[in-house]
mmCIF file of C-alpha atoms in Angstrom:
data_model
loop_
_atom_site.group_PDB
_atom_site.id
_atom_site.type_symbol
_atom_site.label_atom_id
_atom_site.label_comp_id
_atom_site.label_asym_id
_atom_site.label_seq_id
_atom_site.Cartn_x
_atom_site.Cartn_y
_atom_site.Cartn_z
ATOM 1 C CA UNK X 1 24.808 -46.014 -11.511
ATOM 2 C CA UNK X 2 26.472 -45.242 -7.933
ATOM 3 C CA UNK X 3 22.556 -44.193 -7.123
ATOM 4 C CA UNK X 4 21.130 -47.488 -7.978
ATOM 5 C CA UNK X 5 23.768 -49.195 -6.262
ATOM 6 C CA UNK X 6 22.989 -47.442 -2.959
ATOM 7 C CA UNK X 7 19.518 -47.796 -3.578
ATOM 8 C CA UNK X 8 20.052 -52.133 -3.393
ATOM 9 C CA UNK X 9 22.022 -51.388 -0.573
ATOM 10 C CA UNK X 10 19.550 -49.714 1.452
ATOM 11 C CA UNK X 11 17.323 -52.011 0.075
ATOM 12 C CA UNK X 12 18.990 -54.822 1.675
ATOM 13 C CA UNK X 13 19.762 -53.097 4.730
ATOM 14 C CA UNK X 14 15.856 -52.563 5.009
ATOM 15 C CA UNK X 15 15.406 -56.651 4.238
ATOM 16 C CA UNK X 16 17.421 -57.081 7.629
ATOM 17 C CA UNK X 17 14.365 -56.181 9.815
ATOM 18 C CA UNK X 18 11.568 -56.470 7.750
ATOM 19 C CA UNK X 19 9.735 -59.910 6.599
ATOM 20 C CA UNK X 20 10.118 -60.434 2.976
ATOM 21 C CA UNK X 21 6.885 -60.146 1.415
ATOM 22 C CA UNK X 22 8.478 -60.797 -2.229
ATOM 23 C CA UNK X 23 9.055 -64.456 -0.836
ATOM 24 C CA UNK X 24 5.745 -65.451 -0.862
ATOM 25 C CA UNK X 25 5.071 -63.478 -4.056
ATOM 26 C CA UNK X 26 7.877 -65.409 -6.118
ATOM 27 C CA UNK X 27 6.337 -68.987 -4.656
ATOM 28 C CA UNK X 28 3.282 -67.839 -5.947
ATOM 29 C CA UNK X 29 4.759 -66.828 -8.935
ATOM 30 C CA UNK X 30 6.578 -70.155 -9.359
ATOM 31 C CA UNK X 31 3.573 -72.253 -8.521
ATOM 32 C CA UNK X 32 1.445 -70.611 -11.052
ATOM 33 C CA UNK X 33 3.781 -71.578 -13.480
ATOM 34 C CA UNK X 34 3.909 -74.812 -12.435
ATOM 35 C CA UNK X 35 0.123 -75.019 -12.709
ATOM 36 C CA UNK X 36 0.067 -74.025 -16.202
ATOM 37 C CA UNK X 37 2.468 -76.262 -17.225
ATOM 38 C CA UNK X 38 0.348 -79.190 -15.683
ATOM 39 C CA UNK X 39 -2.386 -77.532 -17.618
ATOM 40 C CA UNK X 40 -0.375 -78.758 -20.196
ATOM 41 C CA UNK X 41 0.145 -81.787 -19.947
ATOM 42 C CA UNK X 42 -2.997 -82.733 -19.409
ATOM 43 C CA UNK X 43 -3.888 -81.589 -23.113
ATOM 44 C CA UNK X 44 -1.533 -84.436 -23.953
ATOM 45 C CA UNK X 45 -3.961 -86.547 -22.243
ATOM 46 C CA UNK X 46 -1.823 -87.422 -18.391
ATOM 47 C CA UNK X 47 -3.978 -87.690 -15.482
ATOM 48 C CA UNK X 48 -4.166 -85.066 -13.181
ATOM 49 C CA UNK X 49 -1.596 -86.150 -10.523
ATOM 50 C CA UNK X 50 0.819 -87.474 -13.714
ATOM 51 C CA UNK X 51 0.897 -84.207 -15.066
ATOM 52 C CA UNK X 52 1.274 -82.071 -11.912
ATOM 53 C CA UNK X 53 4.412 -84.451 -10.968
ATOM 54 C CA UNK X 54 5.793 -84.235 -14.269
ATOM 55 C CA UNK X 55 5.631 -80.440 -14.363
ATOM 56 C CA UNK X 56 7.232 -80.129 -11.039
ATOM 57 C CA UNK X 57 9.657 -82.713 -12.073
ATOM 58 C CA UNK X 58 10.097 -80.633 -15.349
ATOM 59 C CA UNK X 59 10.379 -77.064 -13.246
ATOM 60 C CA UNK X 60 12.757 -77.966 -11.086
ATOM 61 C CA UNK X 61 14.034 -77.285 -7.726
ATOM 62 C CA UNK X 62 12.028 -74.498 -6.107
ATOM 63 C CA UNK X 63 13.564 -74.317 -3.027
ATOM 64 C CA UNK X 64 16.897 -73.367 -4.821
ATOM 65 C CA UNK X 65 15.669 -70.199 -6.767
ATOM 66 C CA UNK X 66 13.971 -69.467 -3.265
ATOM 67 C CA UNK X 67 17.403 -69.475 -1.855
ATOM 68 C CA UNK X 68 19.042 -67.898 -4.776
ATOM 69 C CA UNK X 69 16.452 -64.596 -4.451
ATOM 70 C CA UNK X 70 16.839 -64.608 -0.539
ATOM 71 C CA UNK X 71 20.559 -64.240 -1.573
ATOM 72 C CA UNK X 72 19.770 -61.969 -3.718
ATOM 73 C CA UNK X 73 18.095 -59.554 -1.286
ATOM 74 C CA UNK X 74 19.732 -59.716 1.662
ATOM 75 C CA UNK X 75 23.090 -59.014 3.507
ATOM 76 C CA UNK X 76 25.280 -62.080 3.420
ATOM 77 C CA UNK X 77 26.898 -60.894 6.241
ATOM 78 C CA UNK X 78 24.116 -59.709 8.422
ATOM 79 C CA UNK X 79 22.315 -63.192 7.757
ATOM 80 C CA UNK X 80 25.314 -64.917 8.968
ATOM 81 C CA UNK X 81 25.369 -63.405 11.651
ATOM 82 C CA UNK X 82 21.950 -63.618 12.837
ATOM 83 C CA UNK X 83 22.540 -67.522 12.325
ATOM 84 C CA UNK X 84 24.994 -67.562 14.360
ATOM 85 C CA UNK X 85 23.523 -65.928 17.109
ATOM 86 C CA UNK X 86 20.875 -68.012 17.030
ATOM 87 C CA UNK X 87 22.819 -71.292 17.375
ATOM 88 C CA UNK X 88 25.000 -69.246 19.966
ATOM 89 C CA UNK X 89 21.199 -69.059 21.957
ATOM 90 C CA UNK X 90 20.166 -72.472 20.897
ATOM 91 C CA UNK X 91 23.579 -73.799 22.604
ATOM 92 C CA UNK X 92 23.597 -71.702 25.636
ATOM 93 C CA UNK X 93 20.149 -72.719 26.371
ATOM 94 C CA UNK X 94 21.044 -76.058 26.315
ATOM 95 C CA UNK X 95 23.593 -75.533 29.020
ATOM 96 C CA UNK X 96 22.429 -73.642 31.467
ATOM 97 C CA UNK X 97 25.207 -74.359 33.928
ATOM 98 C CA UNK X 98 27.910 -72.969 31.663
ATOM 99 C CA UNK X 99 26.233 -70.478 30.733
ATOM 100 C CA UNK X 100 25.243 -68.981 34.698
ATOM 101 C CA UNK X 101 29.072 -69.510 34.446
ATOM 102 C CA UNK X 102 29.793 -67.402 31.767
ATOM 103 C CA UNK X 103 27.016 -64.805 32.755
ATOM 104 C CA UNK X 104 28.807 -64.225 36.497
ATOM 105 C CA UNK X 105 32.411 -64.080 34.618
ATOM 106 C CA UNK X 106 31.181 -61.358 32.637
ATOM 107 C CA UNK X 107 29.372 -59.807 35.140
ATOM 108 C CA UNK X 108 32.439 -59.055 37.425
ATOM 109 C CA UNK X 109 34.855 -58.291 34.791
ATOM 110 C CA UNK X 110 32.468 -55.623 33.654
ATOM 111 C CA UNK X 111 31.572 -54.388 37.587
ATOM 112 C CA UNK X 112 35.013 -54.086 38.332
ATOM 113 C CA UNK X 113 36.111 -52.160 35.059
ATOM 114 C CA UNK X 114 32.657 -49.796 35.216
ATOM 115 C CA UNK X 115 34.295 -48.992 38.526
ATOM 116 C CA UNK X 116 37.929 -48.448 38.091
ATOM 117 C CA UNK X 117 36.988 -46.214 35.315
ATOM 118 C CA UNK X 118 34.473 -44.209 37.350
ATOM 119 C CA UNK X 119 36.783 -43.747 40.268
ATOM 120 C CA UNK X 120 39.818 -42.456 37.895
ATOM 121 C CA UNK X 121 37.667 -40.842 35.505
ATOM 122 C CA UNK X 122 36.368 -38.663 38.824
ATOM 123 C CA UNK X 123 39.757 -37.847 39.818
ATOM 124 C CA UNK X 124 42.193 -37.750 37.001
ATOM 125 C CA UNK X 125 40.386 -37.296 33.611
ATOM 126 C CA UNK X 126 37.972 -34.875 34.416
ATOM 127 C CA UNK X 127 39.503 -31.328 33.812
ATOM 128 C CA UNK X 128 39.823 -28.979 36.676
ATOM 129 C CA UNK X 129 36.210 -26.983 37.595
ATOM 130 C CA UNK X 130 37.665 -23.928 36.093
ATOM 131 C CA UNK X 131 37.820 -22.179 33.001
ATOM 132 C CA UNK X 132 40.666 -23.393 30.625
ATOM 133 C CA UNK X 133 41.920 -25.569 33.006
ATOM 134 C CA UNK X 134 44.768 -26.993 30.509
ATOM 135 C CA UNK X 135 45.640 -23.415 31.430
ATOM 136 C CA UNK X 136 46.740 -24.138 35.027
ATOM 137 C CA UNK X 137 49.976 -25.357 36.647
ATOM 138 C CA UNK X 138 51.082 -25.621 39.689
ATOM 139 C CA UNK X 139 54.704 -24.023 41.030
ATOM 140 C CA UNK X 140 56.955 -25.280 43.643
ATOM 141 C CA UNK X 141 60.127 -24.159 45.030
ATOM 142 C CA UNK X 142 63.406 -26.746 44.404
ATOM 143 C CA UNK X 143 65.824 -27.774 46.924
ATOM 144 C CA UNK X 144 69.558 -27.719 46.363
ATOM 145 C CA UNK X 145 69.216 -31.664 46.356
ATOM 146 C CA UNK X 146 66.563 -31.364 43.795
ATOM 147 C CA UNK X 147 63.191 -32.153 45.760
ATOM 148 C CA UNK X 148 60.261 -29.743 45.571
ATOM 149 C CA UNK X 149 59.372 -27.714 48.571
ATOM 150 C CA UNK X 150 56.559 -25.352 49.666
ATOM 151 C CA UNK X 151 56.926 -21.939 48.594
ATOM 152 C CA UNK X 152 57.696 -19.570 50.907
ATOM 153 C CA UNK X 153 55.022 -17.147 51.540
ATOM 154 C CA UNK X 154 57.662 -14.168 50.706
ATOM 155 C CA UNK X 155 58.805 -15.630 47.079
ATOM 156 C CA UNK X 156 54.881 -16.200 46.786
ATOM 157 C CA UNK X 157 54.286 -12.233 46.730
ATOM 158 C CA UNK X 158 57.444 -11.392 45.049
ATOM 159 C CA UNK X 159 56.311 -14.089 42.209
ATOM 160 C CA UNK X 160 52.586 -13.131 42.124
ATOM 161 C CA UNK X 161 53.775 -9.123 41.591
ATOM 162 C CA UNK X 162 56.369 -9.550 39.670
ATOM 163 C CA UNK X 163 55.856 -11.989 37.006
ATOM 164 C CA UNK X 164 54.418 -11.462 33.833
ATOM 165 C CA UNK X 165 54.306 -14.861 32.577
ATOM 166 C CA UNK X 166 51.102 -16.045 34.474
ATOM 167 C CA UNK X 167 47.832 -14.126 34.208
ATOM 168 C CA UNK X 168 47.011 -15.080 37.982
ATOM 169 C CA UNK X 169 48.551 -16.789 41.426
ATOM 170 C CA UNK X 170 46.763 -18.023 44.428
ATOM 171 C CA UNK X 171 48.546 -19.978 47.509
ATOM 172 C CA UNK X 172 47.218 -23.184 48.533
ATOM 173 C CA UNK X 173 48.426 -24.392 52.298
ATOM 174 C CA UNK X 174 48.689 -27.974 52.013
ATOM 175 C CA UNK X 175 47.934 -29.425 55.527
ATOM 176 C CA UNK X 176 50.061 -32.061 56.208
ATOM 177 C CA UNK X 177 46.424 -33.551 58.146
ATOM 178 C CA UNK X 178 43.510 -32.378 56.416
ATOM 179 C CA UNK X 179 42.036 -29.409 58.488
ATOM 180 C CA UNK X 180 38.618 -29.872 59.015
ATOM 181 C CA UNK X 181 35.715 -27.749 59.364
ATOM 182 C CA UNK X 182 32.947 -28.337 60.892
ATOM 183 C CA UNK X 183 29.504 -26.855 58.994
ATOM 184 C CA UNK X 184 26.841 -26.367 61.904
ATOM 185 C CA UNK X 185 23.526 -26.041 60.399
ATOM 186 C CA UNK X 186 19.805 -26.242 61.719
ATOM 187 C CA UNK X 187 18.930 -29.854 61.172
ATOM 188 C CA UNK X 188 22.690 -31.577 60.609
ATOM 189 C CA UNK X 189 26.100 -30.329 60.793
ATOM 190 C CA UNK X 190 28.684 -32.165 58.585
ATOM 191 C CA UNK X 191 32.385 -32.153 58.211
ATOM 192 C CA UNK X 192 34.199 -31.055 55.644
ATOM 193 C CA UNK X 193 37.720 -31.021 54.750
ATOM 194 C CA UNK X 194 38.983 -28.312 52.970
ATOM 195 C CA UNK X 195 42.643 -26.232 52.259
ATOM 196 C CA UNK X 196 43.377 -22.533 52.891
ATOM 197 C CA UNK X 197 43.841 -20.581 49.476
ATOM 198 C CA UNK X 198 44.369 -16.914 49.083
ATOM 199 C CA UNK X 199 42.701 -15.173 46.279
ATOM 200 C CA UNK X 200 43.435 -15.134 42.932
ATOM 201 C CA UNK R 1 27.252 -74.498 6.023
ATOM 202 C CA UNK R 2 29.005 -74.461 2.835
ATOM 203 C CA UNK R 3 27.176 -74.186 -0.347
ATOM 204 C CA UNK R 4 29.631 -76.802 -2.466
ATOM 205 C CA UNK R 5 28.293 -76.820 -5.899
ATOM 206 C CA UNK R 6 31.197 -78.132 -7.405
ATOM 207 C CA UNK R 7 31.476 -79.085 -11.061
ATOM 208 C CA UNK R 8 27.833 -78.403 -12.191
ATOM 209 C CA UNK R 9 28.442 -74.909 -11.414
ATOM 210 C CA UNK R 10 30.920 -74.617 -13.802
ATOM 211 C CA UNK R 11 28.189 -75.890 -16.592
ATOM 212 C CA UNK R 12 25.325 -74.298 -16.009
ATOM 213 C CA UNK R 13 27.119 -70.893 -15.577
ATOM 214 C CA UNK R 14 27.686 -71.021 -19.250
ATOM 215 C CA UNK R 15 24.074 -72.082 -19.338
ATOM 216 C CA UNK R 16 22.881 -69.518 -17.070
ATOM 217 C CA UNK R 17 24.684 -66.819 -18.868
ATOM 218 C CA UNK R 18 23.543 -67.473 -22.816
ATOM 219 C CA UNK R 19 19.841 -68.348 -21.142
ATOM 220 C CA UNK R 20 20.358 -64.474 -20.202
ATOM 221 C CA UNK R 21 21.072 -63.271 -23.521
ATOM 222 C CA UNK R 22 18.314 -65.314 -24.856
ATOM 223 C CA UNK R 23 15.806 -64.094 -22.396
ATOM 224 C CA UNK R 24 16.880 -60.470 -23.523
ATOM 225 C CA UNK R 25 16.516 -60.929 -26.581
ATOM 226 C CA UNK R 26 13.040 -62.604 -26.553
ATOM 227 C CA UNK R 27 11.682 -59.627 -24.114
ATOM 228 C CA UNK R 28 12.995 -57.346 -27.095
ATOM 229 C CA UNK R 29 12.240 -58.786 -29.545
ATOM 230 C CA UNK R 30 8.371 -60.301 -28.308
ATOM 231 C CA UNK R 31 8.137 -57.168 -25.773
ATOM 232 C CA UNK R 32 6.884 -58.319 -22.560
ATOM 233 C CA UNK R 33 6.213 -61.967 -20.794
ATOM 234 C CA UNK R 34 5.374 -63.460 -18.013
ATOM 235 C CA UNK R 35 7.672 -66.391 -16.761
ATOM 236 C CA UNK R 36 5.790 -68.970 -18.481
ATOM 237 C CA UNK R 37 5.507 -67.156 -21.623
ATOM 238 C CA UNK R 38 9.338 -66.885 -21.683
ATOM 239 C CA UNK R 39 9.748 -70.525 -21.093
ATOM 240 C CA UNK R 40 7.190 -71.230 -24.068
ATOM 241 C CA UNK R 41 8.736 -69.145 -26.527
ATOM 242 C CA UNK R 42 12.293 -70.581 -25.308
ATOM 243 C CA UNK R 43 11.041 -73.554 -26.134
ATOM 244 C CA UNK R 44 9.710 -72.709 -29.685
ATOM 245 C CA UNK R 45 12.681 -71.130 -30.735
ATOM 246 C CA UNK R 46 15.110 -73.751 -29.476
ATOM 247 C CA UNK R 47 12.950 -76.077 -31.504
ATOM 248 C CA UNK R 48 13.082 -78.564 -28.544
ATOM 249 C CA UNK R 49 16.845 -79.048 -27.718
ATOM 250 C CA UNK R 50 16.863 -76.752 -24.956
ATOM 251 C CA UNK R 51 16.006 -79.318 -22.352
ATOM 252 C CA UNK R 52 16.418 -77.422 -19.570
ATOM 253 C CA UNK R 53 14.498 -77.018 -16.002
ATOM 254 C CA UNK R 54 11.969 -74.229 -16.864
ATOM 255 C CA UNK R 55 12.953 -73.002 -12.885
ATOM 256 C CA UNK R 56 15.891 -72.147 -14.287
ATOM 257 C CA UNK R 57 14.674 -69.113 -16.366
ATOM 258 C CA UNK R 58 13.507 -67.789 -12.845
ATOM 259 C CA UNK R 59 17.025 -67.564 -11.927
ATOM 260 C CA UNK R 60 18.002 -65.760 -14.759
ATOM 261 C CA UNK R 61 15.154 -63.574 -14.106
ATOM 262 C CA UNK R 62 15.903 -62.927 -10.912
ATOM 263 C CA UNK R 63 19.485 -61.703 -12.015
ATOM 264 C CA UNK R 64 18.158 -59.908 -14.849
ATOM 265 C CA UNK R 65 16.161 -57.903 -12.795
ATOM 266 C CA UNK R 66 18.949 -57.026 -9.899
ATOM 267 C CA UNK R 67 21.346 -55.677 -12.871
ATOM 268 C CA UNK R 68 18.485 -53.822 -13.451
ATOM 269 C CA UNK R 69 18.309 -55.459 -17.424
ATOM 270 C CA UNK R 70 14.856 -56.231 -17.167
ATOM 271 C CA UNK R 71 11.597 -54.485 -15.253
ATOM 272 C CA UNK R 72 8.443 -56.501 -13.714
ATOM 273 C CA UNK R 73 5.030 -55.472 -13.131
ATOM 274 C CA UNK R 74 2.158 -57.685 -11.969
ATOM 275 C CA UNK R 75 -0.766 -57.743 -14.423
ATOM 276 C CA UNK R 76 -3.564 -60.216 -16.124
ATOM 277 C CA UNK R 77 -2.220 -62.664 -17.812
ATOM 278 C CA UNK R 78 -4.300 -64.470 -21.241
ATOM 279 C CA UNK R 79 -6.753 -66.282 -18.830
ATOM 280 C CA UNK R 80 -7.283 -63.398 -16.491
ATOM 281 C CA UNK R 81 -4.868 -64.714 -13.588
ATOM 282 C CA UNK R 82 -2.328 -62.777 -11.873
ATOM 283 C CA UNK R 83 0.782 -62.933 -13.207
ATOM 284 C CA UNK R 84 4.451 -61.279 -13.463
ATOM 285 C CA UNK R 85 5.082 -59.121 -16.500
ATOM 286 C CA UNK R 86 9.018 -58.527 -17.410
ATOM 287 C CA UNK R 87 9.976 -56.042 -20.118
ATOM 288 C CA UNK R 88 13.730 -55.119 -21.121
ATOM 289 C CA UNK R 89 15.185 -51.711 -20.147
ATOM 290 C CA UNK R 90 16.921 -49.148 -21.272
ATOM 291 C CA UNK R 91 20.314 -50.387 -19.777
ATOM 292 C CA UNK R 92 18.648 -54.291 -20.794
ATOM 293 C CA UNK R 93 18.580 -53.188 -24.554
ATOM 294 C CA UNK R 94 22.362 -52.065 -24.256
ATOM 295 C CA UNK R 95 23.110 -54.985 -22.590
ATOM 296 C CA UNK R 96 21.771 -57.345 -25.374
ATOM 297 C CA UNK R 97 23.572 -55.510 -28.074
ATOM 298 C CA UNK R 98 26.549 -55.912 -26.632
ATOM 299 C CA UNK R 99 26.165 -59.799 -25.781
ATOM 300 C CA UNK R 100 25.204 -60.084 -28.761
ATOM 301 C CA UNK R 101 28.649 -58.556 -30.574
ATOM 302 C CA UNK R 102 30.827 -60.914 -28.562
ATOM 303 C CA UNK R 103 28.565 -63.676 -29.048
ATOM 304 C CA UNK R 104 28.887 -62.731 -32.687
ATOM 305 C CA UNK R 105 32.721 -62.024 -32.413
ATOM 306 C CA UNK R 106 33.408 -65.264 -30.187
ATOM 307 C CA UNK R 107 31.815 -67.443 -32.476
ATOM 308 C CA UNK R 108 33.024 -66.399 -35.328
ATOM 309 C CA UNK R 109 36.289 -66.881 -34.109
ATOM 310 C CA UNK R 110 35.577 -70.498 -32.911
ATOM 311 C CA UNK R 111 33.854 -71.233 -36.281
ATOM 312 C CA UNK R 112 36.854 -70.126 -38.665
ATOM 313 C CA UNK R 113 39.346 -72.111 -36.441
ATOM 314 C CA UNK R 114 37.523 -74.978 -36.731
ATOM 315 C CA UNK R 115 37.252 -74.636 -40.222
ATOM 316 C CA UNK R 116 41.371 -74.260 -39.953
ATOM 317 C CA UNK R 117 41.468 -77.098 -38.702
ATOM 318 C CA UNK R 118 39.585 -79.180 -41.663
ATOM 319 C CA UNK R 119 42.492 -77.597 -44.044
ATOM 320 C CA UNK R 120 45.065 -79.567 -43.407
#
């Protein structure tokens, strides 16, 4: 039971993108049967035209049961949808001014994000480039009026032998101006700037 | 874009819904039809009074065969023309005998109150 069900669903997923062949197959369908009830009423002696607009009179709405099988074999929601899409084109196309409008609107609220995000995701999401970096802090030494200092490069030893808590310790020298080296090379030199750390 | 039907609906759902059941049980009980053959034998067995749109049995088709009540096949119909064969299923066959006990239970219900009624 659960099977079938999937199976109409995917069926009507599938209806989404496809065209419908079983459209035309029902009109013929319908039509035939409209023919053969003209055929009958021409036994009871109608003319031809008579009986084919009585028998359509007599079948009915076709357009309806075409409806009521699309219904049948689509996605209400999906169909909807693309409707409203459409009209949203139709509209748009119509006014071209408001939409350029829209279009530039869009266009710098989504620059400006794309690049807000790049810039912090470069510097302050990424994790560091080392293994387990969730596994790295950084320790300072604190004042008697509660700021953080440098470490002294004594308590840096003393800490780096002595403690058992932290697997490894490296210094970093934190230039109050970037120190800059310069990288001389055949064809171009270029200048970096860079921090003095001890190994680790 | 609303599809306001209003009233009507309310009538030919009852319509729509014993044209089912009698569509299931003329594909039992004539095994299978093509549309028009349905609508013909409707016709003979309602003796006439069923005055209804014959496009209307294609809407009960159509639900028939979603519920998965009824089966279609195309085939050659009496004068060699294509045509759409429906036969009842399995889960069709279960379906009419159980319509067919509340139609049975529902209507004798209706039909001994009525007769209360006279006894007065």
């Amino acid at each position: 039971m659960i099977v079938r069900r999937l199976g109409k669903l995917w069926e009507r997923m599938r209806n989404t993108v496809r065209n419908k062949p079983h459209t035309l197959e029902f009109q013929a369908e319908m039509e035939e049967h409209v023919r053969l009830l003209a055929e009958q009423y021409r036994r009871q002696d109608m003319t031809a035209e008579a009986a084919m607009l009585a028998a359509r009179r007599q079948f009915g709405n076709t357009t309806l049961l075409q409806e009521d099988l699309r219904t049948m074999q689509m996605i209400p929601a999906i169909e909807a949808l693309r409707g409203d899409l459409t009209y949203a084109a139709r509209l748009l196309r119509r006014n071209p001014g408001f939409a350029a409008t829209a279009v530039i609107t869009l266009a710098l609220g989504i620059g400006a994000n794309t690049t807000i995000f790049s810039v912090c995701n470069a510097m302050l999401f990424k994790p560091l480039p080392y293994a387990e970096p969730d596994r790295i802090v950084m320790l300072s030494e604190r004042q008697h009026d509660g700021t953080l200092s440098d470490v002294a490069p004594a308590n840096f030893v003393d800490w780096r032998d002595a403690s058992r808590s932290f697997s490894g310790m490296a210094a970093v020298k934190a230039s109050s101006f970037a120190s800059s080296f310069i990288l001389g090379g055949q064809s171009e030199t270029s200048r970096l700037t860079g921090g003095d750390v001890s190994s680790s | 874009m609303t599809k306001g039907k209003g009233d009507i609906n309310k009538k030919s759902e009852v319509l729509q819904g014993t044209l089912d059941l009698m569509i299931l049980k003329t594909l039992q009980a004539m095994g299978p039809l093509h549309g028009f053959g349905i609508a013909r034998r409707l016709e003979q067995l309602s003796e006439e009074v069923l005055r209804l749109n014959e496009g209307t049995v294609y809407t009960s088709l159509l639900r028939l065969q979603q519920e998965g009540w009824i089966a279609s096949e195309w085939g050659a119909s009496e004068n060699n023309r294509k045509a759409k064969f429906y036969s009842i299923t399995k889960s069709g066959l279960k379906q009419l005998a159980r319509e067919t006990e509340d139609w049975e239970r529902i209507s004798g219900v209706i039909d001994r109150l009525l007769r209360l009624e006279g006894q007065r």
